Structure formats: structure tokens, C-alpha cells
Short mmCIF file of C-alpha atoms in Angstrom, two decimals:
data_model
loop_
_atom_site.label_atom_id
_atom_site.label_comp_id
_atom_site.label_asym_id
_atom_site.label_seq_id
_atom_site.Cartn_x
_atom_site.Cartn_y
_atom_site.Cartn_z
CA MET A 27 -0.16 0.21 -0.18
CA GLY A 28 3.10 2.17 -0.08
CA SER A 29 4.70 4.40 2.26
CA ILE A 30 2.11 6.28 5.06
CA SER A 31 3.66 8.91 7.59
CA GLN A 32 2.86 7.03 10.88
CA GLN A 33 1.23 9.46 13.44
CA THR A 34 1.33 8.14 16.94
CA GLY A 35 -0.92 8.10 19.97
CA ARG A 36 -4.28 6.56 21.41
CA TRP A 37 -6.10 6.57 24.68
CA VAL A 38 -7.21 3.31 25.49
CA LEU A 39 -9.98 1.96 28.16
CA ASP A 40 -9.31 -0.40 30.69
CA PRO A 41 -13.08 -1.06 31.93
CA ALA A 42 -11.92 -2.99 35.30
CA GLN A 43 -10.88 0.51 36.75
CA GLY A 44 -13.83 2.60 36.40
CA GLY A 45 -14.23 6.18 35.80
CA ILE A 46 -11.91 8.78 33.90
CA SER A 47 -8.80 7.05 35.52
CA SER A 48 -9.97 3.99 33.28
CA LEU A 49 -8.40 5.81 30.31
CA HIS A 50 -4.68 5.29 29.51
CA TYR A 51 -2.24 7.29 26.97
CA LYS A 52 -0.25 5.34 24.58
CA PRO A 53 1.86 7.38 23.12
CA ASP A 54 4.01 5.63 20.76
CA ALA A 55 0.92 3.41 19.76
CA THR A 56 -0.26 3.23 16.27
CA PHE A 57 -1.37 1.51 13.11
CA THR A 58 0.05 0.89 9.83
CA ALA A 59 -1.41 0.26 6.45
CA ASP A 60 -0.13 -3.59 6.51
CA GLN A 61 -2.40 -4.12 9.51
CA VAL A 62 -5.37 -3.49 7.27
CA GLY A 63 -7.84 -6.04 6.33
CA PRO A 64 -9.44 -6.59 3.09
CA GLU A 65 -12.92 -4.90 4.02
CA GLU A 66 -10.97 -2.05 6.27
CA VAL A 67 -9.86 1.49 5.91
CA LEU A 68 -7.01 3.73 7.14
CA VAL A 69 -8.33 6.78 8.93
CA GLN A 70 -6.02 9.61 10.01
CA ILE A 71 -8.08 10.84 12.45
CA HIS A 72 -8.41 15.25 12.63
CA ALA A 73 -11.02 15.53 15.20
CA ALA A 74 -13.06 13.70 17.53
CA SER A 75 -15.97 14.88 19.71
CA LEU A 76 -17.62 13.35 23.15
CA ASN A 77 -20.54 12.58 24.08
CA TYR A 78 -22.03 11.18 27.99
CA ARG A 79 -22.00 7.80 26.14
CA GLU A 80 -18.22 7.77 26.75
CA LEU A 81 -18.28 8.58 30.36
CA ALA A 82 -20.90 5.89 30.65
CA ILE A 83 -18.85 3.68 28.88
CA CYS A 84 -15.66 4.64 31.32
CA ARG A 85 -17.78 4.38 34.56
CA GLY A 86 -19.38 1.00 33.44
CA ASN A 87 -22.06 0.64 35.85
CA PRO A 88 -25.42 -0.26 35.51
CA SER A 89 -27.09 3.25 36.12
CA SER A 90 -24.93 4.30 32.65
CA ALA A 91 -27.45 2.48 30.79
CA ILE A 92 -24.56 1.00 28.75
CA PRO A 93 -25.35 -2.79 29.43
CA LEU A 94 -22.05 -4.51 27.73
CA PRO A 95 -18.67 -3.86 29.06
CA ALA A 96 -16.51 -2.32 26.94
CA THR A 97 -13.44 -4.58 25.06
CA PRO A 98 -9.80 -3.90 27.51
CA ASP A 99 -7.65 -1.81 25.94
CA VAL A 100 -10.28 -0.43 23.21
CA ILE A 101 -9.61 3.06 21.76
CA PRO A 102 -12.56 5.25 23.20
CA GLY A 103 -14.80 7.62 21.37
CA SER A 104 -17.32 6.93 18.67
CA ASP A 105 -17.43 10.69 16.88
CA GLY A 106 -14.68 11.52 14.52
CA ALA A 107 -13.52 13.43 10.99
CA GLY A 108 -10.31 12.28 9.18
CA VAL A 109 -8.69 11.43 5.82
CA VAL A 110 -8.28 8.08 4.24
CA LEU A 111 -4.81 6.65 3.98
CA ALA A 112 -5.33 3.39 2.60
CA VAL A 113 -8.07 1.17 1.55
CA GLY A 114 -8.46 -2.91 1.93
CA SER A 115 -8.66 -4.77 -1.38
CA ALA A 116 -12.13 -6.13 -0.91
CA VAL A 117 -14.17 -2.74 0.09
CA PRO A 118 -17.26 -2.81 -2.09
CA HIS A 119 -17.72 -1.48 -4.99
CA SER A 120 -20.64 1.13 -3.40
CA SER A 121 -17.81 2.31 -1.24
CA GLN A 122 -15.43 2.78 -4.12
CA TRP A 123 -15.33 6.59 -2.95
CA LEU A 124 -13.30 5.63 0.18
CA GLN A 125 -10.18 6.60 -1.65
CA PRO A 126 -6.93 7.78 -0.19
CA GLY A 127 -7.37 11.13 0.72
CA ALA A 128 -11.43 11.42 1.21
CA LYS A 129 -12.57 13.02 4.48
CA VAL A 130 -14.63 11.33 5.94
CA VAL A 131 -16.77 11.45 9.06
CA THR A 132 -17.50 8.20 11.59
CA HIS A 133 -20.67 5.93 11.64
CA MET A 134 -20.74 4.38 15.18
CA ILE A 135 -22.50 1.22 14.03
CA PRO A 136 -20.34 -0.47 11.08
CA HIS A 137 -21.91 -3.71 10.59
CA THR A 138 -25.76 -2.91 10.19
CA GLY A 139 -26.90 -2.26 6.70
CA ASP A 140 -27.67 1.37 4.90
CA ASP A 141 -31.24 1.41 5.81
CA ASP A 142 -31.08 -0.70 9.10
CA LEU A 143 -32.05 0.91 12.20
CA PRO A 144 -29.62 0.26 14.87
CA ASN A 145 -31.25 -1.19 18.26
CA LEU A 146 -29.38 -1.38 21.98
CA GLU A 147 -27.45 -3.85 21.29
CA ASP A 148 -26.02 -2.57 17.97
CA VAL A 149 -25.19 0.48 19.78
CA CYS A 150 -23.16 -1.28 22.45
CA SER A 151 -21.48 -3.07 19.99
CA GLY A 152 -20.47 0.35 18.13
CA LEU A 153 -17.27 2.20 17.99
CA GLY A 154 -15.38 3.10 21.32
CA GLN A 155 -17.45 0.14 23.14
CA LYS A 156 -16.49 -3.19 21.38
CA LEU A 157 -14.75 -2.16 18.23
CA ASN A 158 -11.45 0.76 18.46
CA GLY A 159 -12.63 4.73 18.19
CA THR A 160 -11.62 7.91 17.41
CA LEU A 161 -9.58 9.13 20.16
CA CYS A 162 -6.38 8.34 18.60
CA ARG A 163 -4.40 9.71 15.36
CA GLN A 164 -4.58 6.50 13.25
CA VAL A 165 -7.07 3.87 13.10
CA ILE A 166 -8.39 1.22 11.35
CA LEU A 167 -11.97 1.28 10.86
CA HIS A 168 -14.78 -1.05 8.77
CA HIS A 169 -15.61 0.23 5.74
CA GLY A 170 -19.38 0.84 6.72
CA ALA A 171 -17.93 3.27 9.54
CA LEU A 172 -17.41 5.86 7.27
CA VAL A 173 -19.42 8.60 5.64
CA PRO A 174 -18.38 11.57 3.49
CA VAL A 175 -17.40 14.77 5.74
CA PRO A 176 -19.79 17.59 4.52
CA ARG A 177 -18.18 19.69 1.79
CA HIS A 178 -18.30 22.66 3.72
CA MET A 179 -17.24 21.55 7.22
CA SER A 180 -14.28 21.76 9.10
CA PHE A 181 -12.68 18.63 10.73
CA GLU A 182 -13.96 19.83 14.11
CA GLU A 183 -17.67 20.45 12.74
CA ALA A 184 -18.03 16.98 11.09
CA ALA A 185 -16.44 15.67 14.24
CA THR A 186 -19.89 16.64 16.23
CA LEU A 187 -22.49 14.49 13.59
CA THR A 188 -21.90 11.08 14.38
CA CYS A 189 -24.24 10.60 17.69
CA SER A 190 -25.96 13.98 18.29
CA GLY A 191 -26.28 14.84 14.82
CA LEU A 192 -27.49 11.71 13.67
CA THR A 193 -29.76 11.50 16.34
CA ALA A 194 -31.21 14.93 16.21
CA TRP A 195 -31.83 14.25 12.24
CA ASN A 196 -33.56 10.99 12.96
CA ALA A 197 -35.44 12.45 15.74
CA LEU A 198 -37.10 15.15 13.49
CA MET A 199 -37.04 13.86 10.10
CA GLY A 200 -36.83 9.83 10.62
CA MET A 201 -40.43 9.15 10.83
CA PRO A 202 -42.47 8.44 7.65
CA GLY A 203 -45.30 11.03 7.82
CA ARG A 204 -44.23 13.01 10.95
CA GLU A 205 -40.90 14.78 9.38
CA ALA A 206 -40.60 18.69 11.10
CA LYS A 207 -41.60 21.10 8.85
CA GLU A 208 -41.68 24.98 8.72
CA GLY A 209 -44.13 26.52 11.50
CA ASP A 210 -43.75 23.47 13.52
CA TRP A 211 -43.04 24.07 17.29
CA VAL A 212 -40.03 21.82 18.34
CA LEU A 213 -38.73 21.32 21.80
CA VAL A 214 -34.95 20.53 22.37
CA GLN A 215 -33.21 19.54 25.86
CA VAL A 216 -29.67 20.29 26.47
CA ALA A 217 -29.09 21.35 23.02
CA ALA A 218 -29.80 24.32 20.72
CA GLY A 219 -38.29 26.60 9.43
CA ALA A 220 -39.02 25.19 13.09
CA ASN A 221 -39.56 27.17 16.36
CA VAL A 222 -37.38 25.93 18.75
CA VAL A 223 -37.82 26.02 22.83
CA ALA A 224 -34.67 24.68 24.09
CA ILE A 225 -34.14 23.61 27.63
CA THR A 226 -30.83 23.91 29.48
CA SER A 227 -29.31 24.31 32.64
CA SER A 228 -28.11 27.93 33.41
CA ASP A 229 -28.89 31.45 32.18
CA ALA A 230 -25.63 31.86 30.18
CA LYS A 231 -26.27 28.96 28.16
CA ALA A 232 -29.61 29.86 27.56
CA ASP A 233 -28.63 33.19 26.27
CA LYS A 234 -25.94 31.33 24.39
CA LEU A 235 -29.09 29.47 22.66
CA LEU A 236 -31.18 32.55 21.68
CA SER A 237 -28.16 34.11 20.16
CA LEU A 238 -27.81 31.14 17.88
CA GLY A 239 -31.84 31.62 16.99
CA ALA A 240 -33.87 29.70 19.70
CA LYS A 241 -36.91 31.42 19.84
CA HIS A 242 -37.29 30.66 23.85
CA ALA A 243 -35.00 29.21 26.40
CA ILE A 244 -35.74 27.67 29.50
CA ASN A 245 -32.88 27.25 32.51
CA TYR A 246 -35.01 23.69 33.94
CA ARG A 247 -32.97 24.47 37.28
CA ARG A 248 -34.33 27.82 37.66
CA GLN A 249 -38.31 26.37 36.16
CA PRO A 250 -38.33 22.63 37.14
CA ASN A 251 -42.18 22.61 35.61
CA TRP A 252 -41.07 23.91 32.77
CA GLY A 253 -43.58 21.80 30.52
CA GLY A 254 -46.56 23.88 31.56
CA LEU A 255 -43.76 26.77 30.63
CA ALA A 256 -43.38 25.66 26.99
CA ARG A 257 -46.96 24.93 26.28
CA GLY A 258 -47.67 28.69 27.18
CA PHE A 259 -45.02 30.07 24.38
CA THR A 260 -46.94 28.12 21.54
CA PRO A 261 -50.20 29.50 19.70
CA GLU A 262 -53.72 29.31 22.22
CA GLY A 263 -51.04 27.22 24.54
CA ARG A 264 -51.54 24.01 22.30
CA GLY A 265 -48.47 22.63 23.02
CA ILE A 266 -45.17 21.51 21.24
CA ASP A 267 -45.59 19.39 18.11
CA HIS A 268 -42.02 17.78 18.56
CA ILE A 269 -40.30 17.22 21.34
CA VAL A 270 -36.74 15.63 21.63
CA ASP A 271 -36.10 14.23 25.01
CA VAL A 272 -32.29 12.96 25.69
CA VAL A 273 -32.50 12.97 29.17
CA GLY A 274 -34.98 10.19 29.86
CA ALA A 275 -36.77 9.09 32.85
CA THR A 276 -36.39 12.17 35.17
CA THR A 277 -38.05 14.64 32.12
CA MET A 278 -40.42 12.41 31.08
CA ALA A 279 -43.86 13.97 32.80
CA GLU A 280 -42.82 17.70 31.78
CA SER A 281 -42.05 16.35 28.28
CA LEU A 282 -45.66 15.09 28.11
CA SER A 283 -46.99 18.27 29.94
CA ALA A 284 -45.26 20.02 27.32
CA VAL A 285 -46.85 18.20 24.00
CA ARG A 286 -49.74 18.89 21.99
CA LEU A 287 -52.53 16.52 21.46
CA HIS A 288 -51.39 14.28 18.41
CA GLY A 289 -47.74 15.81 18.96
CA LEU A 290 -44.44 14.02 18.86
CA ILE A 291 -42.02 13.24 21.47
CA THR A 292 -38.76 10.78 20.71
CA VAL A 293 -36.80 9.54 23.35
CA ALA A 294 -33.52 9.68 22.33
CA GLY A 295 -31.04 9.26 25.01
CA MET A 296 -30.66 8.66 28.80
CA VAL A 297 -27.97 11.78 29.77
CA GLY A 298 -29.96 11.66 33.23
CA GLY A 299 -29.65 8.26 33.73
CA LEU A 300 -32.24 5.52 35.03
CA ALA A 301 -35.08 7.22 37.37
CA ASP A 302 -33.57 6.29 41.10
CA GLY A 303 -36.56 6.64 42.68
CA ALA A 304 -38.02 9.61 40.38
CA GLN A 305 -41.73 9.07 39.69
CA VAL A 306 -41.84 8.48 35.66
CA PRO A 307 -44.94 8.40 34.35
CA ASP A 308 -46.67 5.35 33.03
CA VAL A 309 -47.25 4.20 29.49
CA MET A 310 -51.15 5.26 29.72
CA SER A 311 -50.22 8.94 30.24
CA ALA A 312 -49.17 9.02 26.25
CA LEU A 313 -53.47 8.12 25.86
CA TRP A 314 -54.60 10.82 27.78
CA LYS A 315 -52.05 13.27 25.56
CA LEU A 316 -53.20 11.12 22.28
CA CYS A 317 -49.17 11.69 21.41
CA VAL A 318 -46.73 9.45 20.13
CA LEU A 319 -43.83 8.10 22.67
CA ARG A 320 -41.13 6.92 19.80
CA GLY A 321 -37.63 5.53 21.23
CA ILE A 322 -34.51 5.90 18.92
CA TYR A 323 -31.04 4.89 19.03
CA LEU A 324 -29.33 6.84 16.46
CA GLY A 325 -30.08 6.62 12.88
CA SER A 326 -29.26 4.41 9.74
CA ARG A 327 -26.09 4.86 7.24
CA SER A 328 -29.02 6.25 4.63
CA MET A 329 -29.91 8.89 7.33
CA PHE A 330 -26.52 9.92 8.01
CA LYS A 331 -26.15 10.50 4.39
CA ASP A 332 -29.56 12.55 4.07
CA MET A 333 -28.37 14.47 6.46
CA VAL A 334 -25.12 14.97 4.85
CA ARG A 335 -26.69 16.03 1.78
CA PHE A 336 -29.01 18.64 4.26
CA LEU A 337 -26.22 20.08 5.79
CA GLU A 338 -23.98 20.94 2.83
CA GLN A 339 -27.34 22.30 0.95
CA LYS A 340 -28.46 24.64 3.27
CA GLU A 341 -24.61 25.32 4.56
CA VAL A 342 -25.60 24.17 8.61
CA ARG A 343 -22.86 24.50 10.71
CA PRO A 344 -22.87 22.65 14.47
CA ALA A 345 -22.23 24.97 17.31
CA LEU A 346 -19.13 24.26 19.30
CA ASP A 347 -18.02 24.13 22.92
CA ASP A 348 -15.78 27.35 23.41
CA VAL A 349 -12.88 25.20 24.57
CA ALA A 350 -11.10 22.77 22.37
CA PHE A 351 -8.44 19.53 23.83
CA SER A 352 -5.21 18.21 22.16
CA LEU A 353 -5.01 14.22 22.36
CA GLU A 354 -2.85 14.37 24.95
CA ASP A 355 -5.10 16.39 27.56
CA ALA A 356 -8.14 14.49 26.72
CA LYS A 357 -8.94 13.46 29.92
CA SER A 358 -9.79 16.96 30.74
CA ALA A 359 -12.20 17.03 27.97
CA PHE A 360 -14.03 14.19 29.61
CA GLU A 361 -13.61 16.00 33.36
CA ARG A 362 -15.13 19.26 31.43
CA LEU A 363 -17.91 17.11 29.99
CA GLU A 364 -18.71 15.12 33.61
CA LYS A 365 -19.18 18.80 35.12
CA GLN A 366 -21.26 20.04 32.97
CA GLN A 367 -19.19 22.98 32.31
CA HIS A 368 -19.54 22.65 28.34
CA PHE A 369 -22.24 24.71 26.26
CA SER A 370 -22.19 22.58 22.79
CA LYS A 371 -19.97 19.55 21.79
CA VAL A 372 -16.57 19.02 23.32
CA VAL A 373 -13.84 18.35 20.68
CA ILE A 374 -10.35 17.19 21.00
CA LYS A 375 -8.43 17.92 18.37
CA MET A 376 -5.49 16.06 17.17
CA THR A 377 -2.96 18.42 15.25
#
């Protein structure tokens, strides 16, 4: 495959330790082109970003909602973007765009079909848990773990799309006949056409969300019963059309309070962990609101490609956190996420 400059450095995970202390940096470790299998691709990672999933995998406890342990010494991280260095001999014709020099972003679930929606087992078998991930300078991935970077985005921006970007796309556009459309009211939690109501954890974050285009922003620490307040923002108090709930059990009551009749609540995560004694509405609550409750894990590879085309067409750029980290300082990035000091996606730059 020819001579390829080796970029060293990777983090590995020791699941027996638990917590951020389970992360260990190996400055001299790398992969070579000779190690690339027939259906694999060698990628130089330029940027990665973190999710609460990474914290949950490090913790490795039942309340993290990550039921399967990580592979010992696996490279953590599912989100990343970079450049193809070498391609295996049996990468299928449908992936022939994967040539050396191609800019790529990771898809966490490499072994499902293009249109298959991943389940929990798929997610727990993906990059950064069972398979090597993105907290490294070079990595070998199955060709199914890669899609093209949006042409207008930097590597840092593209590195935020794998989990939160694809999940948001699936939540708003993934249910046939219920896609978000112009004029709909959309409520999102812990995040920033539609009228967006954002739920966040501080006044400073609320102000920034408003500056990014949210119509309203609510600090849930000041307004724990935010469901009725969000409903009141909508015309005639009818309620929210689409709610994207990434917190889970501890916020479902407020999501049900905010949703309109025949609205859609997409449960897309468990950032808040399990209920720990909190009162969780039963499934009959959906009957009283005549709403749809939909659970999702990420989205399909086809959805990812659809999202990339949309982002290119509209030239949408994701918001990044104010602080970026080097690969060597990745533990500090994990600590920033754990302490909820970040505003948006925490990015790790490899150079």
C-alpha cells in the first residue's frame, strides 16, 4: 500500500478501573497500512468529539444505561473526522469513493445495513466500546463506519455529527409522515423553518441558545416544571409538535406536559441516568395526550447520508464548545463534560 507517515498516540480504556481514571494514553501506539484488512480502511483522525456515552462506558455501571462492558484496551470515542490513508482490497464497489485523501466522518455502527435502524445491542457493539474508536491519531475501521464529510465543514465541525447530529436528524426527520416542517414547534433538551424551544441548565447557556436562533430558552434549574411554560409559548397554548427528550426518565413528565394533542415525543437518550426513585409517568400518559412516544438509537447509515446532503445544501454548521482540547489532554475534556461546564460539543483536536 506504499509508505504512509505514521501519526502516533491513542487512548485506551481499562474497563476494570471505572471512571475517567480508566483512560490511559499510549503516546507511541499507532496502526500501519500493513494491518488493514480486506474490508477495512486506515484513517488519520483530525478531530473527535465526546458524548455522555463515553462517560457512561468509562463508568461501566448499571445506572449508565450501557449494559455491555467495553473491550479491554479498546480505543474510546465514537465521533470523529479525518482523511483516508489506505483502503483494503475488498472494500465493495458501493464504497469506491473511499480512496486515499477522501475526507470522512465516522458512523458508530459499521456492520448494519444502510437502511437498518440500530438497536441497543448494535450501539453497545459499536465504535468506542466493542470496536476501536476515535481518540487516536490513526485508526483502522470497517468501511461501513465511514461516510463523507459535508463539503463546507471543518474536521472539528464534522466530528460532532456521529451521535448527536444523526440522533437529532432521526428524531425530527426519521419518522415517515411526521417529519418536522416549517412552522412546527420543536422542543429540545440540552441542545440548541421550526420554532425552537430549548431546555438547558443555566442562564448563560440559555442566552447563548437564544443568540443561535432558539425562539425561547428555559433554565430547568430555575423552572423545574418547565412543561407548562413551554406549552404557553405556543399559539393558543396548544403545545409542542415535536419534543426531543435526551434526558429520559427524569424529564418525561414535563415532556408529556408540554406536548400537544397528537404530538410526537422522541426519546433519544438517558443523559439523566435511570430514575433513581423519581416518579416516572406510565405508558397510559401517552393515551391522555393522544401523542406518539418513539424511542430511537442514533439512525441508519442512509439517514446519515441524507443528513450530510441537507447540511451541505443549507450550509448548516454545528455549534462547538468554547474550549477545545489536544489529544494528550483528553482527560480534561472528559472532566469538562462530566462537570457540565460545556455549552455544546466538546472537541478534541489531533494536531
